[in-house]
Amino acid sequence: SASQALAGSQLVSRSLESAQQCLFNQDYGTAFVHYLLVLNLAPVLKDFASESFRFTLFKWADELDSLGRIQDLFDCYEQALELFPTDEVIINSMGEHLFRMGFRDEAAGHFHKALKLKPDYPEAKENFYRVANWLVERWHFLMLNDRRRNHKYQQAIQKAVEGGCNTVLDIGTGTGILGMCAKKAGAAEVYACELSKTMYELACEVVTANGMNGRIKILHMKSLEMEVPKDIPKRVSLVVTETVDAGLFGEGIIESLIHAWNHLLLPPQDPSRPPSQAGRVIPAGATVFGMAVQCLEIRRHHRLCVSEIGGLATAAAGELHSPVSCSSEDDSTEPYTTERLSRLPGGYTPLTEPFNALDIDFNNVQELEGLCSREVSRVRLPVTGEGLLDALAVWFQLHLDQQSSLSTGPKEDTCWEQAIYPVQTPHNFPLRPGDELIVEISCRDAYLRLCSVAVARDGREFQLCSALACLGTEQSSGPRDYTMLECAEMALLNNQPYHDSFRRALAKLITNLKDARSVQGPSQGQGLEVMPLTDPPSDPMDPGPDPFYVLDVSEGFSVLSLMAASQGQVKAYSSVEKTQHQAVLRRLARANGVPEEALEFWLNQVEDEQAVLQRPSREKLWSAIILDCVETCGLVRQKLMEKATLARCLLEDGGQIFPERIVLYGMLVESDTLLLESAVQGQEPTLGFNIAPFINQFTVPVHVFLDLSTLQCRHLSDSVELFILDLMNTNTFYGPDSVCFSQVQASASGRVTAVPFWYQIHLNEEISLSTFNQDSHWKQAAVVLHQPLAVREGDWVRLAVTLQKSSISISATKTDRHI
Ligand code: 44T
């Protein structure tokens, strides 16, 4: 009725007023509730109020986030999205919250959706590119591009189905490819399950696009949760799966198959039953191989190899470990890492012949069940090469059926990585032919574990790693005392040129500042009129010369602050956060004669822009601020230029930001490898199925963690300067849309498919470091061009480089002449 409508409209206008008032008073929670009411009652106001509504939502969400009210936070987003279901800003922002809480899959789904709604929305694009690698891992592209592998799986499945396996379950279906093979081969019923939400949705799309909608039942669940008849009506006669990683068992195939045999598969083949009444698995089994290797690249990522870093003796640091270890006492460690041996910079030396580490029959449930409870087995391997034992490398043959198998071996022409079990023992033990290496092989918590325990030489045994420690049963001595560093942190510590460069640059700066002070005279030095950052020096009678303040805001573990402190007359602030890491720095300080008060820990206060801006203006200024500008993966650190701008405001006269400048370099290359890793290539359907357009939505143009020195590629130009980031003069920055053009001449004919890039990091005018260097802890990155560019030798190519936030994009066009 009219009076109801009137009351309604009064409610709306009063609520709107209240909302605005609350917003003004920064009472975002109440404002949000009022806005919800208004917009639900009067959707016509959506256009008018959307800006303020979003603003309120984001403010309120931040508050809820900091209060830890996670459920409320997501409820607010749900309500907001009911009102604005296609608002890419809200969707993207919800993704950011999800990401921060560790829900990567869901986060990525949101970024993807935001990007679909607005394809060139930069925030969503950057967010999406950051998570796409986790969502749809790059090996999907490799796998779908691997025709031999596809063909072998197809053949094996077809044979099994034609041989009577009529009902099929694809465990970990990914894009749905193996399930579709089974259907195409004529299976009556096909089921598929997939754990990852993104992959599940993708599989549904793919199956529909291939006209198999309703003919393959896809379940979004882990196979271990499946039950008969709840999820599938009856037991199946064939399980197909490729849930294997470089270490074979890392995706849980043992557990999945035990469960499948016990709950989802018909009983195994036996002469009394026709094949259609029996269950079987593709792959039928696997053979695992191992080999001991010497490899400097692996060593420097897992062990401390230097006794001195930038003038500091390292002995006092104690035992440092990478997070990859054969002991299982620590949950934060992984038993292996993965590498393509053939692409390790510097190569590797085999120290033994490949040995057979394990044979496993996936069609024998007793064997699968026995694997984990099985005795640890010991093998004695004749040493055939000379060198330091750095790791055991592991690969396998996957036997699809009696006839065909796939191999992931390092010598094979495959794209697969090998599992690397690094040796953690701090003492190097050179092996030589004639020795025998004693390796223990076990299989606990569904991981295959290998551990080099001893070397036998001339009838004696030399312990490498306590077998007990290996098993994590070393109860008597309690937990071993060591500090864990990430692999990249370890490699950084081992990077002597890096630390020496910093030491020289810091020394130069301090000398210059000292000179400047002595010219100004002690009483006029600006240091005296400002307050110290912390307590006055311990001896009030002798304040000593004013110290130079140095701040190191490197991410993770860094000894640069300590190196600065060791210069004397420096008070250094470290942003190292972990207490264990701080303890290492304190031990190193003590052992290297650095006074305790010369090193303090500063908890990343530069990050908090407001806290910095609110600092009293008369506070002490910094002589040097060290910024960590390039991530290990090869990308510029996020918000680097914003941090530099802030840092510059906090510098004393003559003070410096390290580095002062970074220069981006790149080159033109033709690399099929990079293409195969970034998208499903070619126009041909994959095994006759239309898959590429769907999975290729997850293509990311920037490849990270590249080893450019071993990348299979043809260089089509020299390296060329692409971009300069001047950290000491951020005024010249590079608004969001700044494009930098450069020209480069093709040195050979070919197809430019990618532009790898790296950085020269200039600490000052004289001293610089390259991120493309054998000793470096940095990897390189590359932009894969949207479309390959054909060039002839001598052609000029124009590269347009944009750095938007921290994400880089490069496009290449041919130009007529050099301008
Ligand atoms: N390995 C290639 C591919 N999943 C990794 O969510 C193969 C690498 C490879 N879903 C050496 C050799 C090769 N129930 O999407 C993923 C994952 C899903 C499950 C449901 C389960 N129990 C699982 C377990 C995994 O399956 C998909 C594939 S697993 C990763 C495959 C020659 N290095």
mmCIF file of C-alpha atoms in Angstrom, residues 88-345:
data_model
loop_
_atom_site.group_PDB
_atom_site.id
_atom_site.type_symbol
_atom_site.label_atom_id
_atom_site.label_comp_id
_atom_site.label_asym_id
_atom_site.label_seq_id
_atom_site.Cartn_x
_atom_site.Cartn_y
_atom_site.Cartn_z
ATOM 1 C CA GLU A 88 35.394 -7.066 -10.303
ATOM 2 C CA VAL A 89 36.837 -4.795 -7.622
ATOM 3 C CA ILE A 90 34.942 -6.561 -4.852
ATOM 4 C CA ILE A 91 35.735 -9.962 -6.305
ATOM 5 C CA ASN A 92 39.407 -9.144 -6.604
ATOM 6 C CA SER A 93 39.529 -7.765 -3.094
ATOM 7 C CA MET A 94 37.868 -10.860 -1.693
ATOM 8 C CA GLY A 95 40.504 -12.854 -3.538
ATOM 9 C CA GLU A 96 43.220 -10.884 -1.771
ATOM 10 C CA HIS A 97 41.726 -11.713 1.620
ATOM 11 C CA LEU A 98 41.405 -15.371 0.676
ATOM 12 C CA PHE A 99 44.992 -15.374 -0.507
ATOM 13 C CA ARG A 100 46.280 -13.894 2.725
ATOM 14 C CA MET A 101 44.453 -16.578 4.692
ATOM 15 C CA GLY A 102 46.088 -19.273 2.616
ATOM 16 C CA PHE A 103 43.098 -20.244 0.460
ATOM 17 C CA ARG A 104 45.072 -20.066 -2.738
ATOM 18 C CA ASP A 105 42.691 -22.017 -4.869
ATOM 19 C CA GLU A 106 39.704 -19.924 -3.941
ATOM 20 C CA ALA A 107 41.758 -16.748 -4.139
ATOM 21 C CA ALA A 108 42.889 -17.583 -7.621
ATOM 22 C CA GLY A 109 39.344 -18.393 -8.637
ATOM 23 C CA HIS A 110 38.366 -14.878 -7.612
ATOM 24 C CA PHE A 111 41.226 -13.200 -9.448
ATOM 25 C CA HIS A 112 40.372 -15.238 -12.508
ATOM 26 C CA LYS A 113 36.745 -14.244 -12.331
ATOM 27 C CA ALA A 114 37.612 -10.570 -11.843
ATOM 28 C CA LEU A 115 39.868 -10.747 -14.862
ATOM 29 C CA LYS A 116 37.198 -12.389 -16.959
ATOM 30 C CA LEU A 117 34.845 -9.553 -16.057
ATOM 31 C CA LYS A 118 37.450 -6.923 -16.863
ATOM 32 C CA PRO A 119 40.318 -8.313 -18.894
ATOM 33 C CA ASP A 120 42.695 -5.412 -18.388
ATOM 34 C CA TYR A 121 42.098 -4.724 -14.739
ATOM 35 C CA PRO A 122 45.729 -4.373 -13.608
ATOM 36 C CA GLU A 123 45.290 -5.338 -9.952
ATOM 37 C CA ALA A 124 43.468 -8.540 -10.836
ATOM 38 C CA LYS A 125 45.965 -9.294 -13.560
ATOM 39 C CA GLU A 126 48.927 -9.014 -11.250
ATOM 40 C CA ASN A 127 47.191 -11.061 -8.595
ATOM 41 C CA PHE A 128 46.178 -13.696 -11.088
ATOM 42 C CA TYR A 129 49.630 -14.048 -12.543
ATOM 43 C CA ARG A 130 51.013 -14.477 -9.051
ATOM 44 C CA VAL A 131 48.776 -17.417 -8.252
ATOM 45 C CA ALA A 132 48.205 -19.031 -11.636
ATOM 46 C CA ASN A 133 51.312 -21.144 -11.215
ATOM 47 C CA TRP A 134 49.880 -22.764 -8.124
ATOM 48 C CA LEU A 135 46.428 -23.146 -9.507
ATOM 49 C CA VAL A 136 47.260 -24.850 -12.698
ATOM 50 C CA GLU A 137 50.772 -26.002 -12.392
ATOM 51 C CA ARG A 138 53.022 -25.562 -15.362
ATOM 52 C CA TRP A 139 53.502 -29.282 -15.847
ATOM 53 C CA HIS A 140 49.957 -29.506 -17.167
ATOM 54 C CA PHE A 141 51.209 -27.747 -20.278
ATOM 55 C CA LEU A 142 54.265 -29.968 -20.534
ATOM 56 C CA MET A 143 52.153 -33.053 -20.089
ATOM 57 C CA LEU A 144 49.553 -32.076 -22.656
ATOM 58 C CA ASN A 145 52.330 -31.097 -25.059
ATOM 59 C CA ASP A 146 54.060 -34.437 -24.560
ATOM 60 C CA ARG A 147 52.597 -36.389 -27.454
ATOM 61 C CA ARG A 148 54.458 -39.574 -26.669
ATOM 62 C CA ARG A 149 53.108 -39.655 -23.156
ATOM 63 C CA ASN A 150 49.563 -38.876 -24.290
ATOM 64 C CA HIS A 151 49.719 -41.549 -26.946
ATOM 65 C CA LYS A 152 51.053 -44.216 -24.592
ATOM 66 C CA TYR A 153 48.367 -43.571 -22.020
ATOM 67 C CA GLN A 154 45.722 -43.611 -24.716
ATOM 68 C CA GLN A 155 46.955 -46.918 -26.107
ATOM 69 C CA ALA A 156 47.099 -48.536 -22.691
ATOM 70 C CA ILE A 157 43.608 -47.353 -21.784
ATOM 71 C CA GLN A 158 42.164 -48.393 -25.127
ATOM 72 C CA LYS A 159 43.653 -51.866 -24.806
ATOM 73 C CA ALA A 160 42.305 -52.276 -21.284
ATOM 74 C CA VAL A 161 38.811 -51.132 -22.249
ATOM 75 C CA GLU A 162 38.775 -53.323 -25.342
ATOM 76 C CA GLY A 163 40.001 -56.169 -23.138
ATOM 77 C CA GLY A 164 36.875 -55.926 -21.039
ATOM 78 C CA CYS A 165 37.421 -53.145 -18.501
ATOM 79 C CA ASN A 166 34.090 -51.510 -18.923
ATOM 80 C CA THR A 167 33.819 -49.202 -15.944
ATOM 81 C CA VAL A 168 36.567 -46.736 -15.303
ATOM 82 C CA LEU A 169 37.624 -44.305 -12.588
ATOM 83 C CA ASP A 170 40.160 -41.581 -13.400
ATOM 84 C CA ILE A 171 41.815 -40.493 -10.162
ATOM 85 C CA GLY A 172 43.126 -36.919 -10.341
ATOM 86 C CA THR A 173 41.658 -36.239 -13.736
ATOM 87 C CA GLY A 174 43.150 -32.771 -14.199
ATOM 88 C CA THR A 175 41.755 -31.614 -17.535
ATOM 89 C CA GLY A 176 39.741 -34.832 -17.886
ATOM 90 C CA ILE A 177 41.959 -36.251 -20.597
ATOM 91 C CA LEU A 178 42.369 -39.844 -19.375
ATOM 92 C CA GLY A 179 38.680 -40.144 -18.536
ATOM 93 C CA MET A 180 37.790 -38.947 -22.018
ATOM 94 C CA CYS A 181 40.185 -41.512 -23.498
ATOM 95 C CA ALA A 182 38.340 -44.243 -21.633
ATOM 96 C CA LYS A 183 34.980 -42.986 -22.845
ATOM 97 C CA LYS A 184 36.194 -42.713 -26.408
ATOM 98 C CA ALA A 185 37.596 -46.237 -26.187
ATOM 99 C CA GLY A 186 34.080 -47.390 -25.444
ATOM 100 C CA ALA A 187 33.873 -47.726 -21.679
ATOM 101 C CA ALA A 188 30.264 -47.926 -20.534
ATOM 102 C CA GLU A 189 30.703 -45.900 -17.402
ATOM 103 C CA VAL A 190 33.423 -43.390 -16.669
ATOM 104 C CA TYR A 191 33.941 -41.559 -13.399
ATOM 105 C CA ALA A 192 36.593 -39.039 -12.580
ATOM 106 C CA CYS A 193 37.601 -37.263 -9.404
ATOM 107 C CA GLU A 194 39.645 -34.171 -8.902
ATOM 108 C CA LEU A 195 40.789 -32.561 -5.696
ATOM 109 C CA SER A 196 41.529 -29.071 -6.892
ATOM 110 C CA LYS A 197 38.527 -26.842 -7.395
ATOM 111 C CA THR A 198 40.060 -25.012 -10.298
ATOM 112 C CA MET A 199 41.002 -28.207 -12.082
ATOM 113 C CA TYR A 200 37.621 -29.750 -11.340
ATOM 114 C CA GLU A 201 35.839 -26.801 -12.928
ATOM 115 C CA LEU A 202 38.200 -26.917 -15.860
ATOM 116 C CA ALA A 203 37.571 -30.641 -16.345
ATOM 117 C CA CYS A 204 33.810 -30.006 -16.386
ATOM 118 C CA GLU A 205 34.216 -27.334 -19.054
ATOM 119 C CA VAL A 206 36.478 -29.531 -21.154
ATOM 120 C CA VAL A 207 34.241 -32.575 -20.947
ATOM 121 C CA THR A 208 31.218 -30.489 -21.937
ATOM 122 C CA ALA A 209 33.081 -28.911 -24.833
ATOM 123 C CA ASN A 210 33.903 -32.390 -26.099
ATOM 124 C CA GLY A 211 30.303 -33.442 -26.096
ATOM 125 C CA MET A 212 30.717 -35.838 -23.183
ATOM 126 C CA ASN A 213 28.630 -33.920 -20.725
ATOM 127 C CA GLY A 214 26.670 -36.418 -18.667
ATOM 128 C CA ARG A 215 28.665 -39.311 -20.076
ATOM 129 C CA ILE A 216 31.540 -38.847 -17.647
ATOM 130 C CA LYS A 217 30.669 -38.177 -14.048
ATOM 131 C CA ILE A 218 33.186 -35.824 -12.528
ATOM 132 C CA LEU A 219 33.399 -35.480 -8.766
ATOM 133 C CA HIS A 220 35.074 -32.669 -6.940
ATOM 134 C CA MET A 221 36.719 -34.739 -4.234
ATOM 135 C CA LYS A 222 39.746 -36.645 -3.163
ATOM 136 C CA SER A 223 39.569 -40.288 -4.196
ATOM 137 C CA LEU A 224 40.168 -41.254 -0.567
ATOM 138 C CA GLU A 225 36.778 -39.807 0.313
ATOM 139 C CA MET A 226 34.884 -41.710 -2.333
ATOM 140 C CA GLU A 227 32.512 -44.488 -1.407
ATOM 141 C CA VAL A 228 30.370 -47.059 -3.162
ATOM 142 C CA PRO A 229 27.466 -46.576 -3.732
ATOM 143 C CA LYS A 230 27.362 -42.975 -2.484
ATOM 144 C CA ASP A 231 29.686 -41.528 -5.114
ATOM 145 C CA ILE A 232 29.862 -44.258 -7.694
ATOM 146 C CA PRO A 233 27.187 -46.953 -7.968
ATOM 147 C CA LYS A 234 29.492 -49.950 -7.918
ATOM 148 C CA ARG A 235 33.124 -50.954 -7.982
ATOM 149 C CA VAL A 236 34.948 -50.246 -11.252
ATOM 150 C CA SER A 237 37.108 -52.546 -13.317
ATOM 151 C CA LEU A 238 39.789 -49.991 -14.179
ATOM 152 C CA VAL A 239 41.483 -47.167 -12.317
ATOM 153 C CA VAL A 240 43.584 -44.838 -14.437
ATOM 154 C CA THR A 241 45.767 -42.245 -12.801
ATOM 155 C CA GLU A 242 48.810 -40.108 -13.279
ATOM 156 C CA THR A 243 49.021 -38.802 -9.759
ATOM 157 C CA VAL A 244 52.774 -39.078 -9.651
ATOM 158 C CA ASP A 245 55.366 -36.402 -9.029
ATOM 159 C CA ALA A 246 59.104 -36.417 -9.571
ATOM 160 C CA GLY A 247 59.537 -38.565 -6.457
ATOM 161 C CA LEU A 248 56.764 -40.920 -7.658
ATOM 162 C CA PHE A 249 54.821 -41.035 -4.383
ATOM 163 C CA GLY A 250 54.549 -37.341 -3.526
ATOM 164 C CA GLU A 251 50.960 -37.023 -4.769
ATOM 165 C CA GLY A 252 49.888 -39.886 -2.526
ATOM 166 C CA ILE A 253 49.470 -42.581 -5.161
ATOM 167 C CA ILE A 254 50.227 -45.385 -2.680
ATOM 168 C CA GLU A 255 47.488 -44.310 -0.312
ATOM 169 C CA SER A 256 45.032 -43.631 -3.162
ATOM 170 C CA LEU A 257 45.612 -47.057 -4.666
ATOM 171 C CA ILE A 258 45.350 -48.903 -1.354
ATOM 172 C CA HIS A 259 42.058 -47.147 -0.789
ATOM 173 C CA ALA A 260 40.924 -47.792 -4.346
ATOM 174 C CA TRP A 261 41.695 -51.512 -4.066
ATOM 175 C CA ASN A 262 39.872 -51.738 -0.762
ATOM 176 C CA HIS A 263 36.832 -49.662 -1.677
ATOM 177 C CA LEU A 264 36.498 -48.718 -5.315
ATOM 178 C CA LEU A 265 37.960 -51.476 -7.501
ATOM 179 C CA LEU A 266 36.749 -54.955 -8.299
ATOM 180 C CA PRO A 267 39.052 -57.665 -6.913
ATOM 181 C CA PRO A 268 42.194 -58.230 -8.952
ATOM 182 C CA GLN A 269 42.533 -60.540 -11.912
ATOM 183 C CA ASP A 270 42.434 -64.219 -11.145
ATOM 184 C CA PRO A 271 41.782 -67.178 -13.397
ATOM 185 C CA SER A 272 38.360 -67.834 -11.881
ATOM 186 C CA ARG A 273 36.898 -64.512 -13.050
ATOM 187 C CA PRO A 274 36.439 -63.037 -16.497
ATOM 188 C CA PRO A 275 38.440 -59.825 -17.016
ATOM 189 C CA SER A 276 35.300 -57.733 -16.937
ATOM 190 C CA GLN A 277 34.771 -58.869 -13.363
ATOM 191 C CA ALA A 278 38.309 -58.037 -12.284
ATOM 192 C CA GLY A 279 39.919 -54.794 -11.314
ATOM 193 C CA ARG A 280 43.201 -53.365 -12.518
ATOM 194 C CA VAL A 281 45.218 -50.179 -12.500
ATOM 195 C CA ILE A 282 46.964 -48.160 -15.173
ATOM 196 C CA PRO A 283 49.853 -47.651 -14.544
ATOM 197 C CA ALA A 284 50.511 -51.254 -13.543
ATOM 198 C CA GLY A 285 53.640 -50.437 -11.585
ATOM 199 C CA ALA A 286 56.921 -48.555 -11.459
ATOM 200 C CA THR A 287 60.652 -49.053 -11.148
ATOM 201 C CA VAL A 288 62.552 -46.424 -9.215
ATOM 202 C CA PHE A 289 66.196 -45.610 -9.924
ATOM 203 C CA GLY A 290 68.746 -43.645 -7.983
ATOM 204 C CA MET A 291 72.238 -42.286 -8.574
ATOM 205 C CA ALA A 292 74.734 -40.403 -6.432
ATOM 206 C CA VAL A 293 75.973 -37.115 -7.892
ATOM 207 C CA GLN A 294 78.371 -34.294 -7.277
ATOM 208 C CA CYS A 295 76.741 -30.985 -8.107
ATOM 209 C CA LEU A 296 77.873 -27.570 -6.956
ATOM 210 C CA GLU A 297 74.532 -26.017 -7.777
ATOM 211 C CA ILE A 298 72.735 -28.396 -5.418
ATOM 212 C CA ARG A 299 75.438 -28.087 -2.756
ATOM 213 C CA ARG A 300 75.279 -24.322 -2.486
ATOM 214 C CA HIS A 301 71.508 -24.421 -2.050
ATOM 215 C CA HIS A 302 71.593 -26.930 0.800
ATOM 216 C CA ARG A 303 74.825 -26.489 2.718
ATOM 217 C CA LEU A 304 76.935 -23.625 3.941
ATOM 218 C CA CYS A 305 80.068 -23.815 1.797
ATOM 219 C CA VAL A 306 81.985 -20.735 2.925
ATOM 220 C CA SER A 307 83.936 -20.080 6.099
ATOM 221 C CA GLU A 308 83.785 -16.333 5.677
ATOM 222 C CA ILE A 309 81.064 -14.001 4.420
ATOM 223 C CA GLY A 310 81.854 -10.368 3.723
ATOM 224 C CA GLY A 311 84.591 -10.367 6.367
ATOM 225 C CA LEU A 312 82.620 -12.335 8.965
ATOM 226 C CA ALA A 313 83.737 -15.781 10.099
ATOM 227 C CA THR A 314 80.783 -18.122 9.782
ATOM 228 C CA ALA A 315 81.764 -20.927 12.165
ATOM 229 C CA ALA A 316 79.709 -19.487 15.021
ATOM 230 C CA ALA A 317 76.532 -19.661 12.959
ATOM 231 C CA GLY A 318 76.194 -23.288 13.998
ATOM 232 C CA GLU A 319 74.668 -25.948 11.821
ATOM 233 C CA LEU A 320 72.529 -24.535 9.034
ATOM 234 C CA HIS A 321 70.127 -26.747 7.089
ATOM 235 C CA SER A 322 67.948 -26.296 4.071
ATOM 236 C CA PRO A 323 64.340 -27.442 4.473
ATOM 237 C CA VAL A 324 65.072 -30.597 2.490
ATOM 238 C CA SER A 325 66.265 -33.444 4.622
ATOM 239 C CA CYS A 326 66.079 -37.186 4.907
ATOM 240 C CA SER A 327 65.136 -37.022 8.534
ATOM 241 C CA SER A 328 61.435 -36.914 9.228
ATOM 242 C CA GLU A 329 61.584 -35.499 12.739
ATOM 243 C CA ASP A 330 60.766 -32.034 11.545
ATOM 244 C CA ASP A 331 57.438 -31.314 9.865
ATOM 245 C CA SER A 332 58.820 -28.280 8.098
ATOM 246 C CA THR A 333 61.191 -30.365 6.009
ATOM 247 C CA GLU A 334 60.570 -32.122 2.728
ATOM 248 C CA PRO A 335 62.412 -35.305 1.866
ATOM 249 C CA TYR A 336 63.347 -34.151 -1.606
ATOM 250 C CA THR A 337 63.351 -31.236 -3.962
ATOM 251 C CA THR A 338 63.064 -31.426 -7.725
ATOM 252 C CA GLU A 339 65.358 -30.409 -10.565
ATOM 253 C CA ARG A 340 65.978 -31.295 -14.156
ATOM 254 C CA LEU A 341 69.504 -32.630 -13.850
ATOM 255 C CA SER A 342 70.110 -31.801 -17.493
ATOM 256 C CA ARG A 343 69.366 -28.145 -16.826
ATOM 257 C CA LEU A 344 71.396 -27.592 -13.658
ATOM 258 C CA PRO A 345 73.763 -24.673 -14.133
#
